Amino acid sequence: GNGAISSFQCQVGLTVVSDERDKCNVMAFTDGIEFIKQLNPVKFKFDPRELYPETNFVPNGSKCDNTPRVGLIAQEVAQIQTNGNCEYLNIVNPEITKQIVNGNITGNISQYTINMDHFHPLYINAFKQLYQIISDQGNTISLLESRITQLETP
């Protein structure tokens, strides 16, 4: 699509093929909380470079939209993937190239994109990892409470 599309609305959820019969080399995936802890959500407003052909596609803030948004910086996520040897997650799409002149795509502007749905397995594992930590802490608290009760009993 182009930069003018700002939302995707439909009356049903997206359906993604995930049939076991269509997969091979299936193995456990354990990444989660350590990857998620490195992410840095930001609050921002869009100021698309494609709106600035007169400045060779260098934005100056004069065409910044007024809608506050929250998201991630693709280049930062790409670095987290690289540092963690997790490029296989395919969260960040490397530079997509387009050039826009008078509203028409004609050549080269690089733009990183993020596959937000690729975070889902990380979120699931992070939740499971946190649940295990909380469960272990609950067991420790129960054990300590039992010991306190024993110490307080004459």
Short mmCIF file of N, CA and C in Angstrom, two decimals:
data_model
loop_
_atom_site.label_atom_id
_atom_site.label_comp_id
_atom_site.label_asym_id
_atom_site.label_seq_id
_atom_site.Cartn_x
_atom_site.Cartn_y
_atom_site.Cartn_z
N GLY A 1 0.82 -1.18 0.00
CA GLY A 1 0.00 0.00 0.00
C GLY A 1 0.87 1.25 0.00
N ASN A 2 0.21 2.38 0.08
CA ASN A 2 0.97 3.62 0.16
C ASN A 2 0.83 4.22 1.54
N GLY A 3 1.53 5.33 1.77
CA GLY A 3 1.55 5.96 3.09
C GLY A 3 0.23 6.57 3.49
N ALA A 4 -0.72 6.69 2.56
CA ALA A 4 -2.02 7.29 2.89
C ALA A 4 -2.91 6.32 3.66
N ILE A 5 -2.61 5.04 3.63
CA ILE A 5 -3.42 4.05 4.34
C ILE A 5 -2.96 4.04 5.79
N SER A 6 -3.85 4.41 6.71
CA SER A 6 -3.46 4.51 8.11
C SER A 6 -4.13 3.49 9.01
N SER A 7 -5.07 2.71 8.46
CA SER A 7 -5.68 1.66 9.26
C SER A 7 -6.26 0.59 8.34
N PHE A 8 -6.45 -0.57 8.90
CA PHE A 8 -7.07 -1.69 8.19
C PHE A 8 -8.23 -2.14 9.05
N GLN A 9 -9.42 -1.99 8.53
CA GLN A 9 -10.61 -2.36 9.30
C GLN A 9 -11.37 -3.43 8.55
N CYS A 10 -11.80 -4.43 9.30
CA CYS A 10 -12.62 -5.47 8.71
C CYS A 10 -13.54 -6.01 9.79
N GLN A 11 -14.49 -6.84 9.41
CA GLN A 11 -15.48 -7.34 10.36
C GLN A 11 -15.10 -8.69 10.95
N VAL A 12 -13.97 -9.22 10.52
CA VAL A 12 -13.48 -10.50 11.05
C VAL A 12 -12.00 -10.37 11.38
N GLY A 13 -11.51 -11.22 12.26
CA GLY A 13 -10.09 -11.24 12.55
C GLY A 13 -9.31 -11.85 11.40
N LEU A 14 -8.04 -11.51 11.31
CA LEU A 14 -7.19 -12.09 10.27
C LEU A 14 -6.96 -13.56 10.57
N THR A 15 -6.96 -14.35 9.55
CA THR A 15 -6.73 -15.79 9.67
C THR A 15 -5.40 -16.11 9.01
N VAL A 16 -4.54 -16.82 9.74
CA VAL A 16 -3.21 -17.15 9.24
C VAL A 16 -3.08 -18.67 9.19
N VAL A 17 -2.58 -19.19 8.09
CA VAL A 17 -2.39 -20.63 7.95
C VAL A 17 -1.38 -21.09 8.98
N SER A 18 -1.75 -22.13 9.75
CA SER A 18 -0.86 -22.65 10.79
C SER A 18 -1.01 -24.16 10.95
N ASP A 19 -1.33 -24.83 9.90
CA ASP A 19 -1.60 -26.26 9.91
C ASP A 19 -0.32 -27.07 10.11
N GLU A 20 -0.33 -27.95 11.11
CA GLU A 20 0.84 -28.79 11.41
C GLU A 20 1.28 -29.58 10.19
N ARG A 21 0.34 -29.97 9.36
CA ARG A 21 0.66 -30.79 8.18
C ARG A 21 1.49 -30.02 7.15
N ASP A 22 1.52 -28.71 7.29
CA ASP A 22 2.26 -27.87 6.34
C ASP A 22 3.57 -27.35 6.92
N LYS A 23 4.03 -27.97 8.01
CA LYS A 23 5.25 -27.51 8.67
C LYS A 23 6.23 -28.67 8.79
N CYS A 24 7.52 -28.36 8.74
CA CYS A 24 8.54 -29.38 8.96
C CYS A 24 9.60 -28.82 9.90
N ASN A 25 10.43 -29.69 10.42
CA ASN A 25 11.50 -29.30 11.34
C ASN A 25 10.95 -28.51 12.53
N VAL A 26 9.81 -28.92 13.05
CA VAL A 26 9.18 -28.24 14.18
C VAL A 26 9.97 -28.53 15.44
N MET A 27 10.28 -27.47 16.19
CA MET A 27 11.00 -27.62 17.45
C MET A 27 10.51 -26.56 18.42
N ALA A 28 10.78 -26.75 19.69
CA ALA A 28 10.35 -25.80 20.71
C ALA A 28 11.00 -24.44 20.47
N PHE A 29 10.24 -23.40 20.73
CA PHE A 29 10.72 -22.02 20.64
C PHE A 29 10.67 -21.45 22.05
N THR A 30 11.78 -20.97 22.56
CA THR A 30 11.83 -20.56 23.97
C THR A 30 12.12 -19.08 24.18
N ASP A 31 12.46 -18.34 23.13
CA ASP A 31 12.72 -16.91 23.31
C ASP A 31 11.46 -16.23 23.81
N GLY A 32 11.64 -15.19 24.58
CA GLY A 32 10.48 -14.49 25.11
C GLY A 32 10.86 -13.26 25.88
N ILE A 33 10.89 -13.42 27.20
CA ILE A 33 11.00 -12.27 28.09
C ILE A 33 12.29 -11.48 27.87
N GLU A 34 13.39 -12.13 27.61
CA GLU A 34 14.66 -11.40 27.43
C GLU A 34 14.61 -10.52 26.19
N PHE A 35 13.96 -11.01 25.14
CA PHE A 35 13.80 -10.21 23.92
C PHE A 35 12.86 -9.05 24.19
N ILE A 36 11.71 -9.33 24.80
CA ILE A 36 10.69 -8.32 25.07
C ILE A 36 11.25 -7.22 25.98
N LYS A 37 12.07 -7.59 26.96
CA LYS A 37 12.63 -6.59 27.89
C LYS A 37 13.49 -5.55 27.18
N GLN A 38 14.01 -5.88 26.02
CA GLN A 38 14.88 -4.96 25.30
C GLN A 38 14.11 -3.96 24.43
N LEU A 39 12.82 -4.22 24.20
CA LEU A 39 12.03 -3.34 23.35
C LEU A 39 11.75 -2.02 24.04
N ASN A 40 11.73 -0.95 23.29
CA ASN A 40 11.50 0.39 23.83
C ASN A 40 10.36 1.07 23.08
N PRO A 41 9.12 0.88 23.53
CA PRO A 41 8.02 1.57 22.86
C PRO A 41 8.20 3.08 22.94
N VAL A 42 7.76 3.76 21.90
CA VAL A 42 7.86 5.21 21.83
C VAL A 42 6.51 5.82 21.47
N LYS A 43 6.31 7.06 21.89
CA LYS A 43 5.15 7.85 21.51
C LYS A 43 5.65 8.79 20.42
N PHE A 44 4.86 8.96 19.34
CA PHE A 44 5.34 9.77 18.21
C PHE A 44 4.16 10.26 17.37
N LYS A 45 4.48 11.09 16.40
CA LYS A 45 3.56 11.51 15.35
C LYS A 45 4.27 11.27 14.02
N PHE A 46 3.51 10.91 13.00
CA PHE A 46 4.11 10.65 11.69
C PHE A 46 4.47 11.95 10.98
N ASP A 47 5.63 11.92 10.33
CA ASP A 47 6.11 13.00 9.47
C ASP A 47 6.78 12.32 8.27
N PRO A 48 5.97 11.70 7.39
CA PRO A 48 6.52 10.85 6.33
C PRO A 48 7.41 11.60 5.35
N ARG A 49 8.55 11.01 5.08
CA ARG A 49 9.51 11.59 4.13
C ARG A 49 8.91 11.78 2.75
N GLU A 50 7.99 10.90 2.38
CA GLU A 50 7.41 10.97 1.04
C GLU A 50 6.64 12.27 0.78
N LEU A 51 6.33 13.00 1.83
CA LEU A 51 5.62 14.28 1.68
C LEU A 51 6.57 15.44 1.38
N TYR A 52 7.87 15.16 1.30
CA TYR A 52 8.88 16.22 1.14
C TYR A 52 9.73 16.08 -0.13
N PRO A 53 9.11 15.95 -1.30
CA PRO A 53 9.94 15.86 -2.51
C PRO A 53 10.77 17.12 -2.73
N GLU A 54 10.27 18.27 -2.24
CA GLU A 54 10.98 19.54 -2.44
C GLU A 54 12.27 19.63 -1.64
N THR A 55 12.41 18.79 -0.59
CA THR A 55 13.65 18.80 0.20
C THR A 55 14.40 17.48 0.03
N ASN A 56 14.21 16.86 -1.13
CA ASN A 56 14.84 15.57 -1.42
C ASN A 56 14.47 14.53 -0.37
N PHE A 57 13.20 14.57 0.05
CA PHE A 57 12.60 13.61 0.98
C PHE A 57 13.22 13.64 2.37
N VAL A 58 13.63 14.82 2.80
CA VAL A 58 14.13 15.02 4.16
C VAL A 58 13.06 15.81 4.92
N PRO A 59 12.38 15.19 5.90
CA PRO A 59 11.32 15.89 6.62
C PRO A 59 11.87 16.98 7.53
N ASN A 60 11.06 18.04 7.72
CA ASN A 60 11.47 19.12 8.60
C ASN A 60 10.43 19.41 9.68
N GLY A 61 9.41 18.55 9.78
CA GLY A 61 8.40 18.71 10.81
C GLY A 61 7.21 19.55 10.38
N SER A 62 7.28 20.19 9.24
CA SER A 62 6.20 21.08 8.81
C SER A 62 4.95 20.32 8.36
N LYS A 63 5.08 19.03 8.07
CA LYS A 63 3.94 18.24 7.61
C LYS A 63 3.61 17.10 8.58
N CYS A 64 4.07 17.25 9.80
CA CYS A 64 3.83 16.25 10.84
C CYS A 64 2.33 16.18 11.13
N ASP A 65 1.79 14.98 11.23
CA ASP A 65 0.36 14.87 11.53
C ASP A 65 0.09 15.17 13.00
N ASN A 66 -1.16 15.31 13.37
CA ASN A 66 -1.52 15.68 14.74
C ASN A 66 -1.95 14.49 15.58
N THR A 67 -1.84 13.29 15.06
CA THR A 67 -2.32 12.11 15.77
C THR A 67 -1.20 11.46 16.58
N PRO A 68 -1.29 11.50 17.91
CA PRO A 68 -0.29 10.79 18.71
C PRO A 68 -0.42 9.28 18.49
N ARG A 69 0.68 8.62 18.37
CA ARG A 69 0.71 7.17 18.16
C ARG A 69 1.73 6.54 19.10
N VAL A 70 1.64 5.24 19.24
CA VAL A 70 2.60 4.48 20.04
C VAL A 70 3.09 3.33 19.18
N GLY A 71 4.38 3.06 19.24
CA GLY A 71 4.92 1.96 18.44
C GLY A 71 6.37 1.71 18.79
N LEU A 72 7.06 1.10 17.85
CA LEU A 72 8.47 0.76 18.01
C LEU A 72 9.26 1.37 16.85
N ILE A 73 10.55 1.54 17.05
CA ILE A 73 11.45 1.99 15.99
C ILE A 73 12.04 0.73 15.34
N ALA A 74 11.75 0.54 14.07
CA ALA A 74 12.14 -0.69 13.37
C ALA A 74 13.65 -0.93 13.43
N GLN A 75 14.44 0.12 13.29
CA GLN A 75 15.90 -0.05 13.32
C GLN A 75 16.36 -0.57 14.68
N GLU A 76 15.71 -0.15 15.77
CA GLU A 76 16.07 -0.65 17.11
C GLU A 76 15.70 -2.12 17.24
N VAL A 77 14.53 -2.49 16.73
CA VAL A 77 14.10 -3.90 16.80
C VAL A 77 15.04 -4.76 15.96
N ALA A 78 15.45 -4.26 14.81
CA ALA A 78 16.39 -5.01 13.97
C ALA A 78 17.70 -5.25 14.71
N GLN A 79 18.17 -4.25 15.45
CA GLN A 79 19.42 -4.40 16.21
C GLN A 79 19.25 -5.44 17.31
N ILE A 80 18.10 -5.44 17.98
CA ILE A 80 17.82 -6.45 19.02
C ILE A 80 17.82 -7.84 18.41
N GLN A 81 17.20 -7.98 17.24
CA GLN A 81 17.21 -9.27 16.53
C GLN A 81 18.63 -9.71 16.24
N THR A 82 19.45 -8.80 15.71
CA THR A 82 20.82 -9.12 15.34
C THR A 82 21.66 -9.47 16.56
N ASN A 83 21.57 -8.64 17.60
CA ASN A 83 22.36 -8.89 18.82
C ASN A 83 22.01 -10.22 19.47
N GLY A 84 20.75 -10.63 19.36
CA GLY A 84 20.32 -11.89 19.97
C GLY A 84 20.35 -13.07 19.03
N ASN A 85 20.96 -12.91 17.85
CA ASN A 85 20.98 -13.96 16.83
C ASN A 85 19.57 -14.47 16.55
N CYS A 86 18.63 -13.54 16.44
CA CYS A 86 17.22 -13.89 16.26
C CYS A 86 16.67 -13.39 14.93
N GLU A 87 17.50 -13.25 13.91
CA GLU A 87 17.01 -12.76 12.63
C GLU A 87 15.90 -13.66 12.08
N TYR A 88 15.91 -14.94 12.47
CA TYR A 88 14.90 -15.88 11.99
C TYR A 88 13.49 -15.48 12.41
N LEU A 89 13.36 -14.57 13.39
CA LEU A 89 12.04 -14.11 13.81
C LEU A 89 11.36 -13.29 12.71
N ASN A 90 12.15 -12.73 11.82
CA ASN A 90 11.61 -11.95 10.70
C ASN A 90 10.63 -10.88 11.15
N ILE A 91 10.93 -10.22 12.25
CA ILE A 91 10.06 -9.16 12.74
C ILE A 91 10.23 -7.92 11.88
N VAL A 92 11.47 -7.58 11.57
CA VAL A 92 11.74 -6.36 10.80
C VAL A 92 11.99 -6.73 9.35
N ASN A 93 11.27 -6.04 8.47
CA ASN A 93 11.53 -6.18 7.04
C ASN A 93 12.58 -5.14 6.70
N PRO A 94 13.68 -5.59 6.08
CA PRO A 94 14.71 -4.63 5.72
C PRO A 94 14.12 -3.57 4.80
N GLU A 95 14.93 -2.63 4.47
CA GLU A 95 14.46 -1.49 3.71
C GLU A 95 13.64 -1.87 2.48
N ILE A 96 12.42 -1.35 2.45
CA ILE A 96 11.59 -1.43 1.25
C ILE A 96 11.87 -0.13 0.52
N THR A 97 12.10 -0.21 -0.76
CA THR A 97 12.52 0.98 -1.49
C THR A 97 11.40 1.48 -2.38
N LYS A 98 11.16 2.80 -2.30
CA LYS A 98 10.18 3.46 -3.18
C LYS A 98 10.59 4.91 -3.32
N GLN A 99 10.24 5.51 -4.40
CA GLN A 99 10.45 6.95 -4.57
C GLN A 99 9.13 7.55 -5.01
N ILE A 100 8.80 8.67 -4.43
CA ILE A 100 7.52 9.30 -4.73
C ILE A 100 7.79 10.69 -5.30
N VAL A 101 7.24 10.94 -6.46
CA VAL A 101 7.34 12.26 -7.08
C VAL A 101 5.92 12.68 -7.46
N ASN A 102 5.50 13.85 -6.95
CA ASN A 102 4.14 14.33 -7.19
C ASN A 102 3.09 13.29 -6.83
N GLY A 103 3.32 12.59 -5.72
CA GLY A 103 2.36 11.59 -5.25
C GLY A 103 2.48 10.24 -5.93
N ASN A 104 3.38 10.08 -6.87
CA ASN A 104 3.55 8.81 -7.57
C ASN A 104 4.86 8.16 -7.18
N ILE A 105 4.81 6.85 -6.91
CA ILE A 105 6.03 6.11 -6.58
C ILE A 105 6.82 5.93 -7.87
N THR A 106 8.05 6.44 -7.90
CA THR A 106 8.86 6.35 -9.12
C THR A 106 10.27 5.84 -8.88
N GLY A 107 10.70 5.74 -7.63
CA GLY A 107 12.09 5.34 -7.43
C GLY A 107 12.41 4.99 -6.01
N ASN A 108 13.45 5.61 -5.44
CA ASN A 108 14.05 5.11 -4.21
C ASN A 108 13.87 5.98 -2.96
N ILE A 109 13.12 5.46 -2.00
CA ILE A 109 13.11 5.93 -0.61
C ILE A 109 13.11 4.64 0.20
N SER A 110 14.07 4.48 1.10
CA SER A 110 14.10 3.25 1.89
C SER A 110 13.22 3.41 3.10
N GLN A 111 12.58 2.31 3.49
CA GLN A 111 11.67 2.35 4.64
C GLN A 111 11.62 0.97 5.28
N TYR A 112 11.93 0.92 6.59
CA TYR A 112 11.83 -0.32 7.34
C TYR A 112 10.38 -0.52 7.78
N THR A 113 9.96 -1.78 7.85
CA THR A 113 8.63 -2.10 8.36
C THR A 113 8.75 -3.21 9.40
N ILE A 114 7.72 -3.34 10.22
CA ILE A 114 7.70 -4.35 11.28
C ILE A 114 6.48 -5.25 11.10
N ASN A 115 6.70 -6.57 11.21
CA ASN A 115 5.60 -7.54 11.23
C ASN A 115 5.16 -7.71 12.68
N MET A 116 4.18 -6.93 13.09
CA MET A 116 3.76 -6.95 14.50
C MET A 116 3.26 -8.32 14.94
N ASP A 117 2.65 -9.09 14.04
CA ASP A 117 2.14 -10.40 14.43
C ASP A 117 3.26 -11.38 14.75
N HIS A 118 4.49 -11.09 14.33
CA HIS A 118 5.60 -11.99 14.65
C HIS A 118 6.02 -11.88 16.12
N PHE A 119 5.47 -10.89 16.83
CA PHE A 119 5.74 -10.77 18.26
C PHE A 119 4.91 -11.77 19.08
N HIS A 120 3.82 -12.27 18.55
CA HIS A 120 2.91 -13.11 19.33
C HIS A 120 3.59 -14.29 20.03
N PRO A 121 4.43 -15.08 19.35
CA PRO A 121 5.10 -16.17 20.07
C PRO A 121 5.99 -15.67 21.21
N LEU A 122 6.62 -14.50 21.02
CA LEU A 122 7.44 -13.92 22.08
C LEU A 122 6.57 -13.53 23.28
N TYR A 123 5.42 -12.92 23.01
CA TYR A 123 4.51 -12.54 24.09
C TYR A 123 4.02 -13.76 24.86
N ILE A 124 3.68 -14.81 24.14
CA ILE A 124 3.19 -16.04 24.78
C ILE A 124 4.27 -16.61 25.69
N ASN A 125 5.49 -16.71 25.18
CA ASN A 125 6.58 -17.24 26.00
C ASN A 125 6.91 -16.33 27.18
N ALA A 126 6.89 -15.02 26.96
CA ALA A 126 7.16 -14.09 28.06
C ALA A 126 6.10 -14.27 29.16
N PHE A 127 4.85 -14.41 28.76
CA PHE A 127 3.79 -14.64 29.74
C PHE A 127 4.03 -15.93 30.51
N LYS A 128 4.37 -17.00 29.80
CA LYS A 128 4.63 -18.29 30.46
C LYS A 128 5.83 -18.19 31.40
N GLN A 129 6.87 -17.48 30.97
CA GLN A 129 8.06 -17.34 31.80
C GLN A 129 7.75 -16.53 33.06
N LEU A 130 6.97 -15.46 32.90
CA LEU A 130 6.57 -14.66 34.07
C LEU A 130 5.67 -15.47 35.00
N TYR A 131 4.77 -16.25 34.42
CA TYR A 131 3.89 -17.10 35.23
C TYR A 131 4.72 -18.07 36.07
N GLN A 132 5.76 -18.65 35.47
CA GLN A 132 6.62 -19.58 36.20
C GLN A 132 7.34 -18.88 37.35
N ILE A 133 7.82 -17.67 37.09
CA ILE A 133 8.49 -16.90 38.14
C ILE A 133 7.53 -16.63 39.29
N ILE A 134 6.32 -16.17 38.96
CA ILE A 134 5.31 -15.87 39.98
C ILE A 134 4.93 -17.14 40.75
N SER A 135 4.78 -18.24 40.05
CA SER A 135 4.44 -19.51 40.70
C SER A 135 5.54 -19.95 41.66
N ASP A 136 6.79 -19.84 41.21
CA ASP A 136 7.93 -20.19 42.06
C ASP A 136 7.98 -19.29 43.30
N GLN A 137 7.73 -18.01 43.10
CA GLN A 137 7.72 -17.08 44.24
C GLN A 137 6.59 -17.41 45.20
N GLY A 138 5.43 -17.78 44.67
CA GLY A 138 4.31 -18.20 45.53
C GLY A 138 4.66 -19.40 46.37
N ASN A 139 5.34 -20.37 45.76
CA ASN A 139 5.77 -21.56 46.51
C ASN A 139 6.77 -21.18 47.60
N THR A 140 7.70 -20.28 47.27
CA THR A 140 8.68 -19.83 48.26
C THR A 140 7.99 -19.11 49.42
N ILE A 141 7.03 -18.25 49.10
CA ILE A 141 6.29 -17.53 50.14
C ILE A 141 5.55 -18.50 51.04
N SER A 142 4.91 -19.50 50.46
CA SER A 142 4.19 -20.51 51.26
C SER A 142 5.14 -21.24 52.20
N LEU A 143 6.30 -21.61 51.68
CA LEU A 143 7.30 -22.31 52.49
C LEU A 143 7.78 -21.40 53.63
N LEU A 144 8.05 -20.15 53.33
CA LEU A 144 8.52 -19.21 54.36
C LEU A 144 7.43 -18.94 55.40
N GLU A 145 6.19 -18.83 54.98
CA GLU A 145 5.08 -18.64 55.92
C GLU A 145 4.96 -19.84 56.86
N SER A 146 5.16 -21.02 56.29
CA SER A 146 5.10 -22.23 57.10
C SER A 146 6.23 -22.23 58.14
N ARG A 147 7.41 -21.84 57.74
CA ARG A 147 8.54 -21.77 58.67
C ARG A 147 8.31 -20.73 59.76
N ILE A 148 7.76 -19.59 59.39
CA ILE A 148 7.45 -18.55 60.38
C ILE A 148 6.45 -19.07 61.40
N THR A 149 5.42 -19.74 60.90
CA THR A 149 4.39 -20.30 61.79
C THR A 149 5.03 -21.29 62.76
N GLN A 150 5.94 -22.14 62.26
CA GLN A 150 6.63 -23.11 63.12
C GLN A 150 7.47 -22.40 64.18
N LEU A 151 8.16 -21.31 63.78
CA LEU A 151 9.00 -20.57 64.71
C LEU A 151 8.17 -19.83 65.77
N GLU A 152 6.98 -19.38 65.37
CA GLU A 152 6.14 -18.64 66.30
C GLU A 152 5.33 -19.53 67.22
N THR A 153 5.21 -20.79 66.89
CA THR A 153 4.43 -21.72 67.70
C THR A 153 5.27 -22.16 68.89
N PRO A 154 4.74 -21.93 70.13
CA PRO A 154 5.52 -22.29 71.31
C PRO A 154 5.66 -23.77 71.50
#
